[in-house]
């Protein structure tokens, strides 16, 4: 931390300065960097939103909503998710309690490092103290450009300082120990000129070296930015139905720094692969490829019609950082195996310009899933709970929901232009493997967030917020009476 913080001022300046480069897409929930989490801090139920800054180091905005009015103070602190530094928290910051809404707290927090971090939230109130940890993948989404007026001001100040230094050196030699009424001799004037030339050379050398240092730091920073962009999923089809997947980082160093050979399982699988038929998203597959040699993954595909497919593949590296590989593939008609295990699929109507919002979706078993959407428009950047109720044929709430991959439900939020993809659970948009690491689980086989035994309630909810306006399709997946049911809902977000 200390080495980092020494560099902090420099990074901050660099963050403001370096040339703009838009990241095409960013890792960990493509296009959806903010973190939404719902969980218990001891006796208190909290909904935590972490708005990750666009540049690192940068200021994250944190909002906490308590489900009950008995929380008095909220404090939070950022730490590394695992390894050294995950057990030595710095001094926490206190959140402000909203005067209008006493259950709402907000504050800001400096995130200094790239990578898998966590924000530890401590709540205190009438029932004592409670704590929870929210995994936060920290990465810069872009590098900010130098603002022109600031650049001009800095250039002017540099010129003033440089010239000032040269003239001060000259004046010191020429007139340094003269009496007030004495004039400098020609030899002093000559010596002063020589000293001014030497000073000018030294100042120019300092400026050149400084410029070089600047560019080296800027390119290191740019490398960090590129390193954390979504890796590209390179795919090929073997023997007509075997899909082989290789991750290619957008920085050449990526595959050395992030070794998928060491990826850890996330809710029971090393990879969650989503294949979405383009352009209308009228079919979707959620599959679980196996790891093969060299950090590659492979999956024997089920039967699929020929066409173009968008591909999102979620993996979690050993530090707990979630990556989403992004790609597209043109498939011939695949005559493959039947679905098995945790694999699932959905098909329905295409999402296009004429598709309206939907709040109810038929399930393959004859029941219905209903989105308790409430009135009013959906807005971007608004954290909310997405609640879905499962009904049977007679519109009665079902009593036979079971955990699917250890959880009450899985939801995928996908924008119609494929620029947003988020795989969300009842605990939020965080990776479940990362959440396991905050609780000291090794990651191997960790399921985290256990759901109790016996039948689950007929309602599932997902804390999330749309990152930007547009058309979205939300796939909601639950297990009912042994069968995975997928429902799709369309939403227009303002
Ligand atoms: Cu899931």
Tab-separated table of C-alpha atoms and ligand atoms in Angstrom:
chain	number	residue	atom	x	y	z
A	1	UNK	CA	0.000	0.000	0.000
A	2	UNK	CA	2.741	2.457	0.960
A	3	UNK	CA	4.662	2.146	-2.302
A	4	UNK	CA	1.407	2.520	-4.136
A	5	UNK	CA	0.333	5.556	-2.167
A	6	UNK	CA	3.634	7.295	-2.843
A	7	UNK	CA	2.858	6.942	-6.487
A	8	UNK	CA	-0.686	8.002	-5.903
A	9	UNK	CA	-0.288	11.677	-6.739
A	10	UNK	CA	1.481	10.815	-9.926
A	11	UNK	CA	-1.209	8.385	-10.961
A	12	UNK	CA	-3.847	10.914	-10.181
A	13	UNK	CA	-2.155	13.454	-12.439
A	14	UNK	CA	-1.707	10.792	-15.113
A	15	UNK	CA	-5.310	9.801	-14.759
A	16	UNK	CA	-6.332	13.328	-15.656
A	17	UNK	CA	-3.841	13.721	-18.379
A	18	UNK	CA	-3.053	10.932	-20.763
A	19	UNK	CA	-4.622	10.730	-24.197
A	20	UNK	CA	-8.149	9.435	-24.430
A	21	UNK	CA	-8.618	5.842	-25.418
A	22	UNK	CA	-12.076	4.348	-25.234
A	23	UNK	CA	-12.140	0.786	-24.120
A	24	UNK	CA	-14.267	-1.195	-26.541
A	25	UNK	CA	-15.543	-3.314	-23.720
A	26	UNK	CA	-14.414	-3.948	-20.218
A	27	UNK	CA	-14.049	-7.097	-18.256
A	28	UNK	CA	-16.254	-8.546	-15.602
A	29	UNK	CA	-19.797	-8.094	-16.675
A	30	UNK	CA	-19.305	-6.579	-20.059
A	31	UNK	CA	-20.275	-2.914	-20.148
A	32	UNK	CA	-21.636	-3.059	-16.608
A	33	UNK	CA	-18.825	-2.152	-14.208
A	34	UNK	CA	-20.872	-1.120	-11.161
A	35	UNK	CA	-21.296	-3.622	-8.369
A	36	UNK	CA	-24.688	-4.425	-6.824
A	37	UNK	CA	-24.862	-6.546	-3.735
A	38	UNK	CA	-27.479	-7.614	-1.249
A	39	UNK	CA	-26.565	-9.423	1.918
A	40	UNK	CA	-26.513	-9.500	5.690
A	41	UNK	CA	-24.101	-7.510	7.814
A	42	UNK	CA	-24.798	-9.390	11.030
A	43	UNK	CA	-28.396	-8.561	11.968
A	44	UNK	CA	-28.837	-5.954	9.217
A	45	UNK	CA	-29.951	-6.571	5.639
A	46	UNK	CA	-28.072	-4.188	3.310
A	47	UNK	CA	-28.255	-3.350	-0.399
A	48	UNK	CA	-24.841	-2.019	-1.383
A	49	UNK	CA	-24.036	-0.287	-4.685
A	50	UNK	CA	-20.410	0.426	-5.561
A	51	UNK	CA	-20.021	2.775	-8.503
A	52	UNK	CA	-16.561	1.954	-9.730
A	53	UNK	CA	-14.567	4.967	-10.966
A	54	UNK	CA	-13.714	5.261	-14.660
A	55	UNK	CA	-10.030	5.632	-13.862
A	56	UNK	CA	-7.852	3.921	-11.253
A	57	UNK	CA	-6.798	5.445	-8.893
A	58	UNK	CA	-10.172	7.048	-8.649
A	59	UNK	CA	-13.067	7.662	-6.341
A	60	UNK	CA	-15.740	4.977	-6.009
A	61	UNK	CA	-19.183	6.139	-4.929
A	62	UNK	CA	-20.813	3.842	-2.423
A	63	UNK	CA	-24.499	3.722	-1.557
A	64	UNK	CA	-25.959	1.544	1.151
A	65	UNK	CA	-29.641	1.018	1.761
A	66	UNK	CA	-30.617	-0.697	4.977
A	67	UNK	CA	-33.784	-2.789	4.959
A	68	UNK	CA	-34.571	-1.719	8.503
A	69	UNK	CA	-34.417	1.662	10.282
A	70	UNK	CA	-32.230	0.437	13.160
A	71	UNK	CA	-28.843	1.037	11.494
A	72	UNK	CA	-27.173	4.189	12.859
A	73	UNK	CA	-23.753	4.268	11.193
A	74	UNK	CA	-22.115	2.684	8.176
A	75	UNK	CA	-18.367	2.565	7.622
A	76	UNK	CA	-16.448	1.113	4.719
A	77	UNK	CA	-12.905	0.343	3.767
A	78	UNK	CA	-11.279	-1.024	0.569
A	79	UNK	CA	-8.866	-3.975	0.739
A	80	UNK	CA	-7.379	-6.565	-1.530
A	81	UNK	CA	-9.646	-9.562	-1.994
A	82	UNK	CA	-7.002	-12.143	-1.172
A	83	UNK	CA	-3.337	-12.490	-0.295
A	84	UNK	CA	-1.287	-10.012	1.717
A	85	UNK	CA	-3.312	-6.884	2.367
A	86	UNK	CA	-6.613	-8.727	2.695
A	87	UNK	CA	-6.169	-8.959	6.452
A	88	UNK	CA	-4.782	-5.481	7.184
A	89	UNK	CA	-7.564	-2.983	6.650
A	90	UNK	CA	-6.664	0.743	6.630
A	91	UNK	CA	-8.749	3.195	8.666
A	92	UNK	CA	-12.372	3.093	7.516
A	93	UNK	CA	-14.392	5.995	6.066
A	94	UNK	CA	-17.793	6.882	7.462
A	95	UNK	CA	-20.841	7.096	5.201
A	96	UNK	CA	-23.226	10.051	5.361
A	97	UNK	CA	-26.740	9.236	6.485
A	98	UNK	CA	-29.343	10.908	4.316
A	99	UNK	CA	-31.388	13.447	6.350
A	100	UNK	CA	-34.482	12.794	4.190
A	101	UNK	CA	-34.148	9.013	4.141
A	102	UNK	CA	-32.560	7.642	7.343
A	103	UNK	CA	-32.194	4.140	5.828
A	104	UNK	CA	-29.946	5.447	3.041
A	105	UNK	CA	-26.202	6.020	3.471
A	106	UNK	CA	-23.643	7.203	0.931
A	107	UNK	CA	-19.989	8.043	0.709
A	108	UNK	CA	-16.933	7.860	-1.464
A	109	UNK	CA	-13.785	5.823	-1.353
A	110	UNK	CA	-10.432	5.981	-3.145
A	111	UNK	CA	-9.623	2.831	-5.090
A	112	UNK	CA	-5.848	2.854	-5.583
A	113	UNK	CA	-5.191	-0.490	-7.227
A	114	UNK	CA	-6.249	-2.501	-10.231
A	115	UNK	CA	-7.519	-6.019	-9.674
A	116	UNK	CA	-9.662	-7.987	-7.297
A	117	UNK	CA	-10.539	-5.769	-4.328
A	118	UNK	CA	-13.228	-5.886	-1.689
A	119	UNK	CA	-15.089	-3.184	0.163
A	120	UNK	CA	-15.718	-4.162	3.765
A	121	UNK	CA	-18.902	-2.570	5.093
A	122	UNK	CA	-19.521	-2.282	8.843
A	123	UNK	CA	-23.001	-1.410	10.101
A	124	UNK	CA	-23.732	-0.387	13.658
A	125	UNK	CA	-27.093	0.146	15.266
A	126	UNK	CA	-29.508	-0.912	17.963
A	127	UNK	CA	-28.769	-4.626	17.393
A	128	UNK	CA	-25.002	-4.175	17.701
A	129	UNK	CA	-22.402	-4.406	14.986
A	130	UNK	CA	-22.354	-6.376	11.719
A	131	UNK	CA	-20.005	-6.685	8.797
A	132	UNK	CA	-20.068	-7.809	5.189
A	133	UNK	CA	-17.635	-7.769	2.275
A	134	UNK	CA	-18.434	-6.835	-1.301
A	135	UNK	CA	-15.968	-8.065	-3.944
A	136	UNK	CA	-15.128	-5.198	-6.309
A	137	UNK	CA	-13.238	-5.771	-9.554
A	138	UNK	CA	-11.252	-2.538	-9.967
A	139	UNK	CA	-10.082	-1.566	-13.434
A	140	UNK	CA	-9.890	1.644	-15.427
A	141	UNK	CA	-12.476	1.860	-18.152
A	142	UNK	CA	-10.541	4.553	-19.929
A	143	UNK	CA	-7.792	7.079	-19.682
A	144	UNK	CA	-8.971	10.635	-19.423
A	145	UNK	CA	-7.662	13.247	-21.859
A	146	UNK	CA	-5.726	16.313	-20.756
A	147	UNK	CA	-8.069	19.276	-20.719
A	148	UNK	CA	-6.756	21.937	-23.076
A	149	UNK	CA	-6.911	24.904	-20.657
A	150	UNK	CA	-5.128	22.838	-17.991
A	151	UNK	CA	-2.482	21.779	-20.524
A	152	UNK	CA	-1.907	25.389	-21.558
A	153	UNK	CA	-1.667	26.492	-17.923
A	154	UNK	CA	0.849	23.748	-17.068
A	155	UNK	CA	2.916	24.534	-20.166
A	156	UNK	CA	2.971	28.222	-19.228
A	157	UNK	CA	4.013	27.451	-15.656
A	158	UNK	CA	6.756	25.097	-16.872
A	159	UNK	CA	8.153	27.774	-19.200
A	160	UNK	CA	8.023	30.339	-16.377
A	161	UNK	CA	9.897	28.024	-13.990
A	162	UNK	CA	12.489	26.992	-16.584
A	163	UNK	CA	13.253	30.538	-17.711
A	164	UNK	CA	13.169	31.750	-14.105
A	165	UNK	CA	15.797	29.186	-13.141
A	166	UNK	CA	18.100	30.261	-15.993
A	167	UNK	CA	17.794	33.984	-15.198
A	168	UNK	CA	18.223	33.442	-11.445
A	169	UNK	CA	21.457	31.478	-12.052
A	170	UNK	CA	22.723	34.261	-14.348
A	171	UNK	CA	21.788	37.031	-11.949
A	172	UNK	CA	23.421	35.230	-9.027
A	173	UNK	CA	26.760	35.058	-10.831
A	174	UNK	CA	26.533	38.549	-12.359
A	175	UNK	CA	25.273	40.552	-9.398
A	176	UNK	CA	25.355	38.123	-6.414
A	177	UNK	CA	27.877	39.976	-4.238
A	178	UNK	CA	27.851	43.497	-5.683
A	179	UNK	CA	27.271	46.570	-3.574
A	180	UNK	CA	24.007	48.407	-4.381
A	181	UNK	CA	25.781	51.157	-6.372
A	182	UNK	CA	28.315	48.877	-8.114
A	183	UNK	CA	27.990	47.750	-11.783
A	184	UNK	CA	28.980	44.227	-12.889
A	185	UNK	CA	32.350	44.010	-14.627
A	186	UNK	CA	32.543	42.669	-18.228
A	187	UNK	CA	34.179	39.470	-16.945
A	188	UNK	CA	31.283	38.879	-14.522
A	189	UNK	CA	28.801	39.469	-17.366
A	190	UNK	CA	30.670	36.919	-19.505
A	191	UNK	CA	30.744	34.368	-16.670
A	192	UNK	CA	27.037	34.922	-16.063
A	193	UNK	CA	26.307	34.186	-19.725
A	194	UNK	CA	28.295	30.954	-19.586
A	195	UNK	CA	26.440	29.904	-16.417
A	196	UNK	CA	23.098	30.713	-18.081
A	197	UNK	CA	23.952	28.505	-21.050
A	198	UNK	CA	24.980	25.638	-18.747
A	199	UNK	CA	21.794	26.084	-16.694
A	200	UNK	CA	19.721	26.077	-19.863
A	201	UNK	CA	21.305	22.780	-20.903
A	202	UNK	CA	20.648	21.257	-17.442
A	203	UNK	CA	17.037	22.505	-17.412
A	204	UNK	CA	16.454	21.138	-20.921
A	205	UNK	CA	17.892	17.772	-19.850
A	206	UNK	CA	15.590	17.692	-16.783
A	207	UNK	CA	12.582	18.494	-18.974
A	208	UNK	CA	13.523	15.803	-21.501
A	209	UNK	CA	14.019	13.177	-18.806
A	210	UNK	CA	10.787	14.248	-17.134
A	211	UNK	CA	8.964	13.929	-20.435
A	212	UNK	CA	10.378	10.455	-20.895
A	213	UNK	CA	9.409	9.409	-17.394
A	214	UNK	CA	5.923	10.741	-18.074
A	215	UNK	CA	5.569	8.648	-21.205
A	216	UNK	CA	6.908	5.508	-19.535
A	217	UNK	CA	4.387	5.874	-16.679
A	218	UNK	CA	1.630	6.687	-19.157
A	219	UNK	CA	2.350	3.579	-21.203
A	220	UNK	CA	2.437	1.435	-18.040
A	221	UNK	CA	-0.932	2.835	-17.124
A	222	UNK	CA	-2.265	2.249	-20.618
A	223	UNK	CA	-0.998	-1.329	-20.375
A	224	UNK	CA	-2.961	-1.786	-17.132
A	225	UNK	CA	-6.044	-0.386	-18.851
A	226	UNK	CA	-5.602	-2.781	-21.805
A	227	UNK	CA	-4.855	-5.707	-19.509
A	228	UNK	CA	-8.262	-5.382	-17.875
A	229	UNK	CA	-10.286	-5.096	-21.081
A	230	UNK	CA	-12.526	-8.062	-21.806
A	231	UNK	CA	-10.499	-10.870	-23.346
A	232	UNK	CA	-11.580	-12.095	-26.752
A	233	UNK	CA	-13.017	-15.589	-26.956
A	234	UNK	CA	-11.356	-17.290	-29.905
A	235	UNK	CA	-13.377	-20.276	-30.996
A	236	UNK	CA	-13.220	-23.136	-33.402
A	237	UNK	CA	-15.532	-26.014	-34.128
A	238	UNK	CA	-14.024	-29.502	-34.238
A	239	UNK	CA	-15.708	-32.693	-35.502
A	240	UNK	CA	-18.915	-30.821	-36.246
A	241	UNK	CA	-19.985	-30.218	-32.643
A	242	UNK	CA	-16.987	-29.707	-30.339
A	243	UNK	CA	-16.490	-26.031	-29.519
A	244	UNK	CA	-12.943	-25.177	-28.443
A	245	UNK	CA	-12.453	-21.854	-26.689
A	246	UNK	CA	-9.233	-19.913	-26.149
A	247	UNK	CA	-8.996	-16.575	-24.339
A	248	UNK	CA	-6.901	-13.895	-25.982
A	249	UNK	CA	-6.207	-10.803	-23.905
A	250	UNK	CA	-6.295	-7.357	-25.476
A	251	UNK	CA	-2.781	-6.898	-24.093
A	252	UNK	CA	-0.174	-9.509	-25.098
A	253	UNK	CA	0.821	-9.912	-21.428
A	254	UNK	CA	-2.685	-10.968	-20.430
A	255	UNK	CA	-2.254	-14.713	-20.805
A	256	UNK	CA	0.901	-14.633	-18.657
A	257	UNK	CA	-0.650	-12.488	-15.930
A	258	UNK	CA	-4.036	-14.206	-15.893
A	259	UNK	CA	-3.577	-17.919	-16.298
A	260	UNK	CA	-6.831	-19.702	-16.979
A	261	UNK	CA	-5.036	-22.928	-15.981
A	262	UNK	CA	-5.490	-21.577	-12.431
A	263	UNK	CA	-9.078	-20.328	-12.807
A	264	UNK	CA	-11.284	-21.211	-9.837
A	265	UNK	CA	-14.799	-22.655	-9.963
A	266	UNK	CA	-17.675	-20.210	-9.685
A	267	UNK	CA	-20.919	-21.734	-8.422
A	268	UNK	CA	-19.846	-25.193	-9.319
A	269	UNK	CA	-18.246	-24.643	-12.734
A	270	UNK	CA	-14.976	-23.310	-14.102
A	271	UNK	CA	-16.779	-21.609	-16.956
A	272	UNK	CA	-20.331	-20.466	-17.587
A	273	UNK	CA	-20.781	-20.107	-21.337
A	274	UNK	CA	-23.718	-18.240	-22.818
A	275	UNK	CA	-24.469	-18.611	-26.519
A	276	UNK	CA	-27.071	-16.151	-27.746
A	277	UNK	CA	-28.480	-16.345	-31.250
A	278	UNK	CA	-28.100	-13.123	-33.223
A	279	UNK	CA	-29.541	-10.742	-34.057
A	280	UNK	CA	-32.811	-11.271	-32.187
A	281	UNK	CA	-31.715	-13.276	-29.103
A	282	UNK	CA	-34.506	-15.735	-29.886
A	283	UNK	CA	-32.441	-18.616	-28.528
A	284	UNK	CA	-30.025	-18.864	-25.637
A	285	UNK	CA	-27.854	-21.654	-24.212
A	286	UNK	CA	-26.179	-21.674	-20.807
A	287	UNK	CA	-23.431	-24.345	-20.914
A	288	UNK	CA	-20.439	-25.353	-18.815
A	289	UNK	CA	-17.327	-26.184	-20.860
A	290	UNK	CA	-14.559	-28.323	-19.395
A	291	UNK	CA	-11.008	-27.101	-19.065
A	292	UNK	CA	-8.542	-28.845	-21.341
A	293	UNK	CA	-4.775	-28.355	-21.667
A	294	UNK	CA	-3.127	-24.917	-21.670
A	295	UNK	CA	-6.048	-23.018	-20.159
A	296	UNK	CA	-8.304	-23.884	-23.091
A	297	UNK	CA	-11.941	-24.882	-22.679
A	298	UNK	CA	-14.036	-27.258	-24.721
A	299	UNK	CA	-17.696	-28.217	-24.900
A	300	UNK	CA	-19.617	-30.743	-26.957
A	301	UNK	CA	-22.434	-28.554	-28.196
A	302	UNK	CA	-26.081	-29.576	-28.068
A	303	UNK	CA	-28.091	-29.508	-31.302
A	304	UNK	CA	-28.291	-25.941	-32.577
A	305	UNK	CA	-29.580	-24.372	-35.779
A	306	UNK	CA	-27.087	-22.794	-38.175
A	307	UNK	CA	-26.507	-19.101	-37.596
A	308	UNK	CA	-24.510	-16.437	-35.922
A	309	UNK	CA	-24.120	-16.566	-32.158
A	310	UNK	CA	-22.840	-14.111	-29.592
A	311	UNK	CA	-20.726	-15.724	-26.947
A	312	UNK	CA	-20.081	-14.615	-23.357
A	313	UNK	CA	-17.979	-16.861	-21.130
A	314	UNK	CA	-17.553	-16.145	-17.415
A	315	UNK	CA	-14.434	-17.319	-15.617
A	316	UNK	CA	-12.822	-16.273	-12.319
A	317	UNK	CA	-9.041	-16.134	-11.964
A	318	UNK	CA	-7.254	-17.290	-8.837
A	319	UNK	CA	-7.183	-13.782	-7.334
A	320	UNK	CA	-10.981	-13.704	-7.507
A	321	UNK	CA	-11.148	-11.341	-10.481
A	322	UNK	CA	-14.094	-12.187	-12.747
A	323	UNK	CA	-13.461	-12.117	-16.498
A	324	UNK	CA	-16.001	-12.324	-19.278
A	325	UNK	CA	-14.623	-13.578	-22.579
A	326	UNK	CA	-16.496	-12.030	-25.478
A	327	UNK	CA	-16.800	-13.349	-29.007
A	328	UNK	CA	-19.077	-14.316	-31.842
A	329	UNK	CA	-19.203	-17.445	-33.954
A	330	UNK	CA	-20.912	-18.553	-37.160
A	331	UNK	CA	-22.112	-22.099	-36.677
A	332	UNK	CA	-23.321	-24.584	-39.251
A	333	UNK	CA	-26.244	-26.701	-38.153
A	334	UNK	CA	-24.969	-28.677	-35.179
A	335	UNK	CA	-26.273	-32.182	-34.561
A	336	UNK	CA	-25.121	-32.602	-31.012
A	337	UNK	CA	-25.864	-34.228	-27.712
A	338	UNK	CA	-28.883	-33.758	-25.493
A	339	UNK	CA	-28.601	-31.215	-22.668
A	340	UNK	CA	-27.462	-32.648	-19.370
A	341	UNK	CA	-26.484	-31.624	-15.864
A	342	UNK	CA	-26.709	-27.898	-15.210
A	343	UNK	CA	-26.909	-26.978	-18.906
A	344	UNK	CA	-30.025	-25.157	-20.010
A	345	UNK	CA	-31.597	-23.472	-23.013
A	346	UNK	CA	-34.392	-21.120	-23.937
A	347	UNK	CA	-36.127	-20.165	-27.157
A	348	UNK	CA	-38.814	-17.624	-27.955
A	349	UNK	CA	-39.604	-14.624	-30.080
A	350	UNK	CA	-36.831	-12.356	-31.421
A	351	UNK	CA	-36.207	-9.013	-29.786
A	352	UNK	CA	-36.522	-6.323	-32.443
A	353	UNK	CA	-37.694	-2.752	-32.916
A	354	UNK	CA	-41.330	-3.765	-32.515
A	355	UNK	CA	-40.923	-5.775	-29.308
A	356	UNK	CA	-42.580	-4.177	-26.318
A	357	UNK	CA	-41.824	-4.653	-22.643
A	358	UNK	CA	-42.977	-7.873	-21.044
A	359	UNK	CA	-43.784	-8.729	-17.459
A	360	UNK	CA	-44.953	-12.321	-17.742
A	361	UNK	CA	-43.284	-15.258	-19.438
A	362	UNK	CA	-44.599	-18.763	-20.086
A	363	UNK	CA	-42.466	-21.593	-18.749
A	364	UNK	CA	-41.921	-24.864	-20.581
A	365	UNK	CA	-43.642	-26.819	-17.772
A	366	UNK	CA	-46.890	-24.878	-18.277
A	367	UNK	CA	-46.416	-22.346	-15.488
A	368	UNK	CA	-45.688	-18.662	-15.621
A	369	UNK	CA	-42.984	-16.361	-14.332
A	370	UNK	CA	-44.137	-12.867	-13.420
A	371	UNK	CA	-41.875	-9.845	-13.085
A	372	UNK	CA	-43.081	-7.689	-10.181
A	373	UNK	CA	-41.932	-4.656	-12.035
A	374	UNK	CA	-44.100	-2.011	-10.490
A	375	UNK	CA	-45.219	1.116	-12.244
A	376	UNK	CA	-43.023	3.710	-13.829
A	377	UNK	CA	-40.259	3.672	-16.405
A	378	UNK	CA	-37.011	1.789	-15.947
A	379	UNK	CA	-34.062	4.115	-15.759
A	380	UNK	CA	-30.379	3.600	-16.263
A	381	UNK	CA	-28.080	3.937	-13.258
A	382	UNK	CA	-30.849	3.129	-10.805
A	383	UNK	CA	-30.076	0.261	-8.418
A	384	UNK	CA	-33.160	-1.843	-7.794
A	385	UNK	CA	-34.334	-5.307	-6.904
A	386	UNK	CA	-35.665	-7.324	-9.816
A	387	UNK	CA	-38.315	-9.624	-8.337
A	388	UNK	CA	-39.816	-12.576	-10.183
A	389	UNK	CA	-42.566	-14.875	-8.979
A	390	UNK	CA	-43.092	-18.358	-10.345
A	391	UNK	CA	-46.699	-19.525	-10.722
A	392	UNK	CA	-48.132	-22.880	-11.663
A	393	UNK	CA	-50.769	-23.591	-14.341
A	394	UNK	CA	-53.481	-22.313	-12.015
A	395	UNK	CA	-51.661	-19.065	-11.250
A	396	UNK	CA	-50.794	-20.212	-7.760
A	397	UNK	CA	-47.275	-19.552	-6.390
A	398	UNK	CA	-45.227	-22.730	-6.842
A	399	UNK	CA	-43.940	-24.673	-3.850
A	400	UNK	CA	-41.338	-26.770	-5.646
A	401	UNK	CA	-38.452	-24.392	-6.499
A	402	UNK	CA	-35.052	-25.921	-5.792
A	403	UNK	CA	-31.545	-24.510	-5.810
A	404	UNK	CA	-30.040	-24.343	-9.301
A	405	UNK	CA	-26.237	-24.482	-9.075
A	406	UNK	CA	-26.504	-23.701	-5.367
A	407	UNK	CA	-28.705	-20.646	-5.700
A	408	UNK	CA	-32.357	-19.705	-5.918
A	409	UNK	CA	-31.868	-18.245	-9.370
A	410	UNK	CA	-29.577	-16.894	-12.050
A	411	UNK	CA	-30.327	-13.890	-14.230
A	412	UNK	CA	-28.576	-12.633	-17.332
A	413	UNK	CA	-29.114	-9.036	-18.374
A	414	UNK	CA	-28.198	-8.569	-22.040
A	415	UNK	CA	-28.579	-5.422	-24.133
A	416	UNK	CA	-29.897	-5.779	-27.680
A	417	UNK	CA	-26.587	-4.489	-29.128
A	418	UNK	CA	-24.568	-6.992	-27.029
A	419	UNK	CA	-22.610	-4.173	-25.376
A	420	UNK	CA	-23.954	-5.092	-21.935
A	421	UNK	CA	-23.892	-8.534	-20.388
A	422	UNK	CA	-24.257	-9.202	-16.674
A	423	UNK	CA	-24.730	-12.567	-14.950
A	424	UNK	CA	-26.464	-11.795	-11.673
A	425	UNK	CA	-27.562	-13.815	-8.645
A	426	UNK	CA	-29.777	-13.158	-5.612
A	427	UNK	CA	-26.626	-11.857	-3.856
A	428	UNK	CA	-25.987	-9.441	-6.713
A	429	UNK	CA	-23.699	-8.831	-9.649
A	430	UNK	CA	-20.600	-10.006	-7.811
A	431	UNK	CA	-18.838	-13.251	-8.671
A	432	UNK	CA	-19.856	-15.962	-6.216
A	433	UNK	CA	-16.301	-17.336	-6.232
A	434	UNK	CA	-14.968	-13.898	-5.242
A	435	UNK	CA	-17.578	-13.704	-2.490
A	436	UNK	CA	-16.320	-17.082	-1.262
A	437	UNK	CA	-12.790	-15.662	-1.086
A	438	UNK	CA	-13.973	-12.767	1.120
A	439	UNK	CA	-15.273	-15.411	3.511
A	440	UNK	CA	-12.017	-17.303	3.564
A	441	UNK	CA	-13.196	-20.122	1.294
A	442	UNK	CA	-10.447	-21.514	-0.904
A	443	UNK	CA	-12.459	-21.157	-4.070
A	444	UNK	CA	-12.104	-24.816	-4.988
A	445	UNK	CA	-15.591	-26.133	-5.320
A	446	UNK	CA	-16.974	-23.308	-3.241
A	447	UNK	CA	-20.627	-22.691	-3.768
A	448	UNK	CA	-21.037	-19.867	-1.287
A	449	UNK	CA	-24.361	-18.320	-0.398
A	450	UNK	CA	-25.999	-21.569	0.625
A	451	UNK	CA	-29.732	-21.670	0.341
A	452	UNK	CA	-31.512	-23.502	3.124
A	453	UNK	CA	-32.842	-27.003	2.755
A	454	UNK	CA	-36.455	-27.648	1.868
A	455	UNK	CA	-38.439	-25.945	-0.875
A	456	UNK	CA	-37.530	-22.382	-1.746
A	457	UNK	CA	-39.984	-19.489	-1.710
A	458	UNK	CA	-41.744	-18.945	-5.067
A	459	UNK	CA	-40.065	-15.586	-5.534
A	460	UNK	CA	-36.475	-14.827	-6.574
A	461	UNK	CA	-34.895	-11.392	-6.586
A	462	UNK	CA	-31.757	-9.932	-8.136
A	463	UNK	CA	-30.127	-6.638	-7.112
A	464	UNK	CA	-28.907	-4.852	-10.224
A	465	UNK	CA	-29.013	-1.573	-12.163
A	466	UNK	CA	-28.955	-1.072	-15.935
A	467	UNK	CA	-25.721	0.723	-16.883
A	468	UNK	CA	-27.221	2.700	-19.779
A	469	UNK	CA	-30.454	3.289	-21.683
A	470	UNK	CA	-31.494	0.853	-24.396
A	471	UNK	CA	-33.356	-2.379	-25.052
A	472	UNK	CA	-32.558	-5.332	-22.853
A	473	UNK	CA	-33.571	-8.958	-22.594
A	474	UNK	CA	-33.420	-10.469	-19.111
A	475	UNK	CA	-33.120	-14.252	-18.858
A	476	UNK	CA	-34.197	-15.598	-15.483
A	477	UNK	CA	-33.312	-19.192	-14.639
A	478	UNK	CA	-34.661	-21.289	-11.780
A	479	UNK	CA	-35.042	-24.994	-11.058
A	480	UNK	CA	-38.557	-26.248	-10.542
A	481	UNK	CA	-39.312	-29.861	-9.670
A	482	UNK	CA	-35.956	-31.052	-11.045
A	483	UNK	CA	-36.191	-29.136	-14.335
A	484	UNK	CA	-34.425	-25.894	-15.174
A	485	UNK	CA	-36.900	-23.263	-16.311
A	486	UNK	CA	-35.770	-20.163	-18.191
A	487	UNK	CA	-37.971	-17.133	-18.691
A	488	UNK	CA	-37.130	-14.093	-20.780
A	489	UNK	CA	-38.352	-10.543	-20.211
A	490	UNK	CA	-37.902	-7.544	-22.444
A	491	UNK	CA	-37.309	-4.108	-21.053
A	492	UNK	CA	-36.868	-0.663	-22.498
A	493	UNK	CA	-34.600	1.425	-20.288
A	494	UNK	CA	-34.581	5.223	-20.380
B	1	LIG	CU1	-25.189	-18.151	-12.252
